[in-house]
Amino acid sequence: PELLVLNPAGSIPIMEDGDLILTESSAILVYLAAKAAPEWLGSGKAEEAARVQQWLSFSGRLTASLGGARLHEMLLRPGDIGALQA
Ligand SMILES: N[C@@H](CCC(=O)N[C@@H](CS)C(=O)NCC(=O)O)C(=O)O
């Protein structure tokens, strides 16, 4: 119940920074980079902005497939392990 208050979707990671609550790893990464190392987000040029989004999308796909495989193998969550490894 405590987790669902922070994220009704029930997933982790969840980050709290003062009153701010963020979910979704890509949003958390962008927030941390913007605060600590904004140059990592590029100069605002079209190609650099697209490259940041490209890597965040790649990261999201990895999280979905590897996270799903881990839940299946370690926590016995039903799933198609072949599809999760693709
Ligand atoms: N798109 C989310 C995916 C997060 C995600 O899949 N988290 C998994 C753990 S790695 C989770 O909380 N799963 C909970 C569940 O499936 O019940 C992100 O990038 O933060």
GROMACS .gro file of N, CA, C and O and ligand atoms in nm:
model
  364
    1PRO      N    1   0.081  -0.123   0.000
    1PRO     CA    2   0.000   0.000   0.000
    1PRO      C    3   0.085   0.128   0.000
    1PRO      O    4   0.051   0.225  -0.069
    2GLU      N    5   0.198   0.124   0.071
    2GLU     CA    6   0.284   0.244   0.075
    2GLU      C    7   0.340   0.273  -0.063
    2GLU      O    8   0.351   0.388  -0.105
    3LEU      N    9   0.377   0.169  -0.135
    3LEU     CA   10   0.431   0.187  -0.270
    3LEU      C   11   0.324   0.241  -0.364
    3LEU      O   12   0.351   0.330  -0.445
    4LEU      N   13   0.202   0.189  -0.352
    4LEU     CA   14   0.095   0.232  -0.444
    4LEU      C   15   0.055   0.376  -0.422
    4LEU      O   16   0.006   0.442  -0.514
    5VAL      N   17   0.078   0.427  -0.301
    5VAL     CA   18   0.053   0.570  -0.279
    5VAL      C   19   0.151   0.653  -0.362
    5VAL      O   20   0.115   0.754  -0.422
    6LEU      N   21   0.276   0.606  -0.367
    6LEU     CA   22   0.378   0.679  -0.442
    6LEU      C   23   0.363   0.657  -0.591
    6LEU      O   24   0.387   0.748  -0.671
    7ASN      N   25   0.330   0.536  -0.631
    7ASN     CA   26   0.316   0.504  -0.772
    7ASN      C   27   0.200   0.406  -0.791
    7ASN      O   28   0.218   0.284  -0.773
    8PRO      N   29   0.083   0.457  -0.829
    8PRO     CA   30  -0.033   0.369  -0.847
    8PRO      C   31  -0.008   0.257  -0.947
    8PRO      O   32  -0.077   0.155  -0.944
    9ALA      N   33   0.092   0.273  -1.035
    9ALA     CA   34   0.123   0.167  -1.130
    9ALA      C   35   0.193   0.050  -1.060
    9ALA      O   36   0.203  -0.060  -1.116
   10GLY      N   37   0.244   0.071  -0.940
   10GLY     CA   38   0.302  -0.037  -0.862
   10GLY      C   39   0.441  -0.079  -0.904
   10GLY      O   40   0.488  -0.186  -0.864
   11SER      N   41   0.507   0.003  -0.984
   11SER     CA   42   0.641  -0.037  -1.029
   11SER      C   43   0.748   0.049  -0.962
   11SER      O   44   0.722   0.157  -0.910
   12ILE      N   45   0.868  -0.004  -0.964
   12ILE     CA   46   0.985   0.070  -0.919
   12ILE      C   47   1.075   0.089  -1.042
   12ILE      O   48   1.063   0.013  -1.138
   13PRO      N   49   1.161   0.186  -1.047
   13PRO     CA   50   1.200   0.275  -0.937
   13PRO      C   51   1.102   0.390  -0.913
   13PRO      O   52   1.025   0.429  -1.000
   14ILE      N   53   1.113   0.442  -0.789
   14ILE     CA   54   1.041   0.563  -0.750
   14ILE      C   55   1.145   0.653  -0.682
   14ILE      O   56   1.223   0.604  -0.601
   15MET      N   57   1.144   0.781  -0.717
   15MET     CA   58   1.238   0.873  -0.654
   15MET      C   59   1.161   0.987  -0.589
   15MET      O   60   1.070   1.044  -0.649
   16GLU      N   61   1.198   1.018  -0.466
   16GLU     CA   62   1.143   1.135  -0.397
   16GLU      C   63   1.255   1.235  -0.379
   16GLU      O   64   1.364   1.201  -0.333
   17ASP      N   65   1.227   1.359  -0.414
   17ASP     CA   66   1.322   1.469  -0.391
   17ASP      C   67   1.240   1.584  -0.335
   17ASP      O   68   1.176   1.657  -0.411
   18GLY      N   69   1.240   1.598  -0.206
   18GLY     CA   70   1.151   1.695  -0.143
   18GLY      C   71   1.007   1.655  -0.168
   18GLY      O   72   0.968   1.541  -0.143
   19ASP      N   73   0.929   1.749  -0.221
   19ASP     CA   74   0.787   1.720  -0.249
   19ASP      C   75   0.767   1.649  -0.382
   19ASP      O   76   0.656   1.606  -0.413
   20LEU      N   77   0.875   1.640  -0.459
   20LEU     CA   78   0.862   1.580  -0.593
   20LEU      C   79   0.870   1.428  -0.584
   20LEU      O   80   0.960   1.373  -0.520
   21ILE      N   81   0.776   1.363  -0.647
   21ILE     CA   82   0.778   1.218  -0.660
   21ILE      C   83   0.783   1.186  -0.809
   21ILE      O   84   0.696   1.231  -0.885
   22LEU      N   85   0.886   1.112  -0.849
   22LEU     CA   86   0.899   1.075  -0.989
   22LEU      C   87   0.900   0.924  -1.002
   22LEU      O   88   0.961   0.853  -0.920
   23THR      N   89   0.835   0.875  -1.107
   23THR     CA   90   0.842   0.734  -1.142
   23THR      C   91   0.892   0.727  -1.286
   23THR      O   92   0.905   0.829  -1.353
   24GLU      N   93   0.922   0.607  -1.329
   24GLU     CA   94   0.976   0.579  -1.462
   24GLU      C   95   1.124   0.617  -1.466
   24GLU      O   96   1.163   0.732  -1.447
   25SER      N   97   1.204   0.515  -1.492
   25SER     CA   98   1.349   0.533  -1.486
   25SER      C   99   1.399   0.642  -1.580
   25SER      O  100   1.490   0.718  -1.545
   26SER      N  101   1.338   0.655  -1.698
   26SER     CA  102   1.388   0.757  -1.791
   26SER      C  103   1.361   0.897  -1.737
   26SER      O  104   1.445   0.986  -1.750
   27ALA      N  105   1.245   0.919  -1.676
   27ALA     CA  106   1.215   1.050  -1.618
   27ALA      C  107   1.310   1.080  -1.503
   27ALA      O  108   1.358   1.193  -1.488
   28ILE      N  109   1.341   0.979  -1.423
   28ILE     CA  110   1.433   0.997  -1.310
   28ILE      C  111   1.573   1.030  -1.362
   28ILE      O  112   1.639   1.121  -1.312
   29LEU      N  113   1.616   0.960  -1.467
   29LEU     CA  114   1.748   0.988  -1.524
   29LEU      C  115   1.756   1.131  -1.578
   29LEU      O  116   1.855   1.201  -1.556
   30VAL      N  117   1.653   1.174  -1.649
   30VAL     CA  118   1.653   1.310  -1.704
   30VAL      C  119   1.655   1.413  -1.591
   30VAL      O  120   1.728   1.513  -1.598
   31TYR      N  121   1.579   1.389  -1.487
   31TYR     CA  122   1.575   1.483  -1.374
   31TYR      C  123   1.712   1.492  -1.308
   31TYR      O  124   1.763   1.602  -1.282
   32LEU      N  125   1.773   1.377  -1.280
   32LEU     CA  126   1.904   1.378  -1.214
   32LEU      C  127   2.009   1.444  -1.302
   32LEU      O  128   2.091   1.523  -1.254
   33ALA      N  129   2.006   1.415  -1.432
   33ALA     CA  130   2.103   1.477  -1.522
   33ALA      C  131   2.080   1.627  -1.529
   33ALA      O  132   2.176   1.706  -1.525
   34ALA      N  133   1.954   1.669  -1.538
   34ALA     CA  134   1.925   1.812  -1.549
   34ALA      C  135   1.975   1.887  -1.426
   34ALA      O  136   2.022   2.001  -1.435
   35LYS      N  137   1.966   1.822  -1.310
   35LYS     CA  138   2.011   1.888  -1.187
   35LYS      C  139   2.162   1.883  -1.170
   35LYS      O  140   2.225   1.980  -1.128
   36ALA      N  141   2.222   1.767  -1.199
   36ALA     CA  142   2.362   1.747  -1.163
   36ALA      C  143   2.460   1.766  -1.278
   36ALA      O  144   2.575   1.805  -1.256
   37ALA      N  145   2.417   1.735  -1.399
   37ALA     CA  146   2.510   1.740  -1.512
   37ALA      C  147   2.431   1.768  -1.640
   37ALA      O  148   2.418   1.682  -1.728
   38PRO      N  149   2.374   1.888  -1.650
   38PRO     CA  150   2.284   1.917  -1.764
   38PRO      C  151   2.349   1.900  -1.900
   38PRO      O  152   2.279   1.875  -1.999
   39GLU      N  153   2.481   1.907  -1.904
   39GLU     CA  154   2.548   1.888  -2.034
   39GLU      C  155   2.525   1.748  -2.088
   39GLU      O  156   2.535   1.726  -2.210
   40TRP      N  157   2.492   1.651  -2.001
   40TRP     CA  158   2.464   1.516  -2.048
   40TRP      C  159   2.338   1.512  -2.133
   40TRP      O  160   2.315   1.415  -2.206
   41LEU      N  161   2.253   1.613  -2.122
   41LEU     CA  162   2.129   1.615  -2.199
   41LEU      C  163   2.148   1.681  -2.335
   41LEU      O  164   2.053   1.697  -2.410
   42GLY      N  165   2.271   1.718  -2.366
   42GLY     CA  166   2.300   1.777  -2.497
   42GLY      C  167   2.281   1.928  -2.494
   42GLY      O  168   2.240   1.987  -2.394
   43SER      N  169   2.313   1.986  -2.608
   43SER     CA  170   2.312   2.133  -2.618
   43SER      C  171   2.176   2.186  -2.661
   43SER      O  172   2.156   2.306  -2.670
   44GLY      N  173   2.082   2.095  -2.688
   44GLY     CA  174   1.952   2.138  -2.739
   44GLY      C  175   1.942   2.124  -2.889
   44GLY      O  176   1.835   2.141  -2.947
   45LYS      N  177   2.055   2.091  -2.955
   45LYS     CA  178   2.050   2.069  -3.100
   45LYS      C  179   1.967   1.945  -3.128
   45LYS      O  180   1.963   1.851  -3.049
   46ALA      N  181   1.907   1.946  -3.245
   46ALA     CA  182   1.813   1.839  -3.280
   46ALA      C  183   1.876   1.701  -3.268
   46ALA      O  184   1.817   1.610  -3.208
   47GLU      N  185   1.997   1.683  -3.324
   47GLU     CA  186   2.055   1.549  -3.322
   47GLU      C  187   2.085   1.504  -3.180
   47GLU      O  188   2.059   1.389  -3.143
   48GLU      N  189   2.138   1.594  -3.097
   48GLU     CA  190   2.172   1.555  -2.960
   48GLU      C  191   2.046   1.523  -2.880
   48GLU      O  192   2.044   1.427  -2.802
   49ALA      N  193   1.941   1.604  -2.897
   49ALA     CA  194   1.815   1.576  -2.828
   49ALA      C  195   1.762   1.439  -2.869
   49ALA      O  196   1.715   1.360  -2.786
   50ALA      N  197   1.772   1.409  -2.999
   50ALA     CA  198   1.724   1.279  -3.048
   50ALA      C  199   1.809   1.165  -2.993
   50ALA      O  200   1.757   1.058  -2.960
   51ARG      N  201   1.941   1.186  -2.983
   51ARG     CA  202   2.029   1.079  -2.930
   51ARG      C  203   1.994   1.049  -2.784
   51ARG      O  204   1.994   0.931  -2.743
   52VAL      N  205   1.965   1.151  -2.706
   52VAL     CA  206   1.926   1.128  -2.566
   52VAL      C  207   1.799   1.043  -2.564
   52VAL      O  208   1.789   0.943  -2.491
   53GLN      N  209   1.700   1.080  -2.646
   53GLN     CA  210   1.576   1.003  -2.650
   53GLN      C  211   1.600   0.861  -2.700
   53GLN      O  212   1.537   0.765  -2.654
   54GLN      N  213   1.692   0.847  -2.795
   54GLN     CA  214   1.724   0.715  -2.849
   54GLN      C  215   1.774   0.623  -2.739
   54GLN      O  216   1.729   0.510  -2.724
   55TRP      N  217   1.868   0.673  -2.656
   55TRP     CA  218   1.924   0.590  -2.550
   55TRP      C  219   1.822   0.563  -2.439
   55TRP      O  220   1.820   0.455  -2.381
   56LEU      N  221   1.736   0.662  -2.410
   56LEU     CA  222   1.633   0.640  -2.308
   56LEU      C  223   1.533   0.535  -2.356
   56LEU      O  224   1.488   0.451  -2.278
   57SER      N  225   1.501   0.538  -2.485
   57SER     CA  226   1.409   0.436  -2.539
   57SER      C  227   1.474   0.299  -2.534
   57SER      O  228   1.410   0.199  -2.498
   58PHE      N  229   1.603   0.293  -2.571
   58PHE     CA  230   1.676   0.165  -2.565
   58PHE      C  231   1.676   0.112  -2.422
   58PHE      O  232   1.649  -0.006  -2.396
   59SER      N  233   1.704   0.201  -2.328
   59SER     CA  234   1.705   0.163  -2.187
   59SER      C  235   1.568   0.112  -2.143
   59SER      O  236   1.558   0.013  -2.069
   60GLY      N  237   1.462   0.175  -2.191
   60GLY     CA  238   1.327   0.131  -2.156
   60GLY      C  239   1.297  -0.008  -2.207
   60GLY      O  240   1.235  -0.089  -2.138
   61ARG      N  241   1.345  -0.036  -2.328
   61ARG     CA  242   1.323  -0.171  -2.383
   61ARG      C  243   1.399  -0.274  -2.303
   61ARG      O  244   1.350  -0.383  -2.276
   62LEU      N  245   1.524  -0.241  -2.264
   62LEU     CA  246   1.602  -0.334  -2.182
   62LEU      C  247   1.534  -0.361  -2.049
   62LEU      O  248   1.526  -0.475  -2.003
   63THR      N  249   1.485  -0.253  -1.987
   63THR     CA  250   1.418  -0.269  -1.857
   63THR      C  251   1.298  -0.362  -1.871
   63THR      O  252   1.278  -0.451  -1.788
   64ALA      N  253   1.221  -0.343  -1.978
   64ALA     CA  254   1.101  -0.425  -1.995
   64ALA      C  255   1.137  -0.572  -2.018
   64ALA      O  256   1.079  -0.661  -1.957
   65SER      N  257   1.236  -0.596  -2.104
   65SER     CA  258   1.267  -0.736  -2.136
   65SER      C  259   1.346  -0.802  -2.022
   65SER      O  260   1.309  -0.910  -1.974
   66LEU      N  261   1.452  -0.737  -1.974
   66LEU     CA  262   1.533  -0.799  -1.869
   66LEU      C  263   1.459  -0.801  -1.736
   66LEU      O  264   1.468  -0.898  -1.660
   67GLY      N  265   1.386  -0.695  -1.707
   67GLY     CA  266   1.307  -0.692  -1.583
   67GLY      C  267   1.202  -0.802  -1.584
   67GLY      O  268   1.180  -0.870  -1.484
   68GLY      N  269   1.137  -0.820  -1.699
   68GLY     CA  270   1.037  -0.925  -1.711
   68GLY      C  271   1.098  -1.063  -1.697
   68GLY      O  272   1.041  -1.152  -1.631
   69ALA      N  273   1.215  -1.084  -1.758
   69ALA     CA  274   1.284  -1.213  -1.747
   69ALA      C  275   1.324  -1.240  -1.601
   69ALA      O  276   1.311  -1.352  -1.552
   70ARG      N  277   1.371  -1.135  -1.533
   70ARG     CA  278   1.410  -1.152  -1.392
   70ARG      C  279   1.288  -1.189  -1.307
   70ARG      O  280   1.294  -1.281  -1.224
   71LEU      N  281   1.175  -1.118  -1.329
   71LEU     CA  282   1.054  -1.151  -1.253
   71LEU      C  283   1.010  -1.294  -1.280
   71LEU      O  284   0.967  -1.366  -1.190
   72HIS      N  285   1.025  -1.337  -1.405
   72HIS     CA  286   0.984  -1.473  -1.442
   72HIS      C  287   1.075  -1.576  -1.377
   72HIS      O  288   1.028  -1.672  -1.316
   73GLU      N  289   1.207  -1.555  -1.387
   73GLU     CA  290   1.302  -1.654  -1.337
   73GLU      C  291   1.313  -1.655  -1.184
   73GLU      O  292   1.324  -1.760  -1.123
   74MET      N  293   1.311  -1.538  -1.124
   74MET     CA  294   1.338  -1.530  -0.980
   74MET      C  295   1.212  -1.529  -0.895
   74MET      O  296   1.213  -1.579  -0.782
   75LEU      N  297   1.106  -1.472  -0.948
   75LEU     CA  298   0.983  -1.460  -0.868
   75LEU      C  299   0.869  -1.543  -0.927
   75LEU      O  300   0.755  -1.532  -0.884
   76LEU      N  301   0.905  -1.625  -1.028
   76LEU     CA  302   0.811  -1.720  -1.086
   76LEU      C  303   0.687  -1.654  -1.145
   76LEU      O  304   0.579  -1.713  -1.149
   77ARG      N  305   0.701  -1.528  -1.188
   77ARG     CA  306   0.590  -1.459  -1.255
   77ARG      C  307   0.565  -1.527  -1.389
   77ARG      O  308   0.661  -1.554  -1.463
   78PRO      N  309   0.438  -1.557  -1.424
   78PRO     CA  310   0.414  -1.619  -1.555
   78PRO      C  311   0.466  -1.530  -1.667
   78PRO      O  312   0.460  -1.407  -1.659
   79GLY      N  313   0.517  -1.592  -1.771
   79GLY     CA  314   0.566  -1.514  -1.884
   79GLY      C  315   0.630  -1.606  -1.986
   79GLY      O  316   0.661  -1.721  -1.959
   80ASP      N  317   0.646  -1.550  -2.104
   80ASP     CA  318   0.710  -1.623  -2.214
   80ASP      C  319   0.858  -1.588  -2.213
   80ASP      O  320   0.897  -1.482  -2.263
   81ILE      N  321   0.940  -1.675  -2.154
   81ILE     CA  322   1.082  -1.642  -2.136
   81ILE      C  323   1.150  -1.621  -2.271
   81ILE      O  324   1.240  -1.536  -2.283
   82GLY      N  325   1.107  -1.694  -2.374
   82GLY     CA  326   1.166  -1.675  -2.507
   82GLY      C  327   1.142  -1.534  -2.559
   82GLY      O  328   1.233  -1.468  -2.609
   83ALA      N  329   1.019  -1.485  -2.542
   83ALA     CA  330   0.987  -1.350  -2.588
   83ALA      C  331   1.062  -1.246  -2.505
   83ALA      O  332   1.107  -1.143  -2.557
   84LEU      N  333   1.078  -1.271  -2.376
   84LEU     CA  334   1.147  -1.175  -2.289
   84LEU      C  335   1.296  -1.167  -2.319
   84LEU      O  336   1.359  -1.066  -2.294
   85GLN      N  337   1.352  -1.277  -2.373
   85GLN     CA  338   1.494  -1.278  -2.406
   85GLN      C  339   1.522  -1.222  -2.545
   85GLN      O  340   1.637  -1.199  -2.578
   86ALA      N  341   1.418  -1.198  -2.623
   86ALA     CA  342   1.439  -1.151  -2.761
   86ALA      C  343   1.492  -1.008  -2.763
   86ALA      O  344   1.469  -0.932  -2.675
   87LIG     N1  345   0.902   0.164  -1.752
   87LIG     C1  346   0.939   0.145  -1.613
   87LIG     C2  347   0.951  -0.003  -1.587
   87LIG     C3  348   0.987  -0.032  -1.444
   87LIG     C4  349   0.975  -0.178  -1.413
   87LIG     O1  350   0.944  -0.264  -1.498
   87LIG     N2  351   0.998  -0.209  -1.287
   87LIG     C5  352   0.984  -0.346  -1.240
   87LIG     C6  353   1.107  -0.391  -1.163
   87LIG     S1  354   1.248  -0.394  -1.266
   87LIG     C7  355   0.867  -0.352  -1.146
   87LIG     O2  356   0.852  -0.267  -1.060
   87LIG     N3  357   0.781  -0.451  -1.162
   87LIG     C8  358   0.674  -0.467  -1.068
   87LIG     C9  359   0.577  -0.570  -1.115
   87LIG     O3  360   0.588  -0.610  -1.231
   87LIG     O4  361   0.491  -0.608  -1.035
   87LIG    C10  362   1.068   0.220  -1.580
   87LIG     O5  363   1.154   0.230  -1.668
   87LIG     O6  364   1.082   0.266  -1.466
   0.00000   0.00000   0.00000
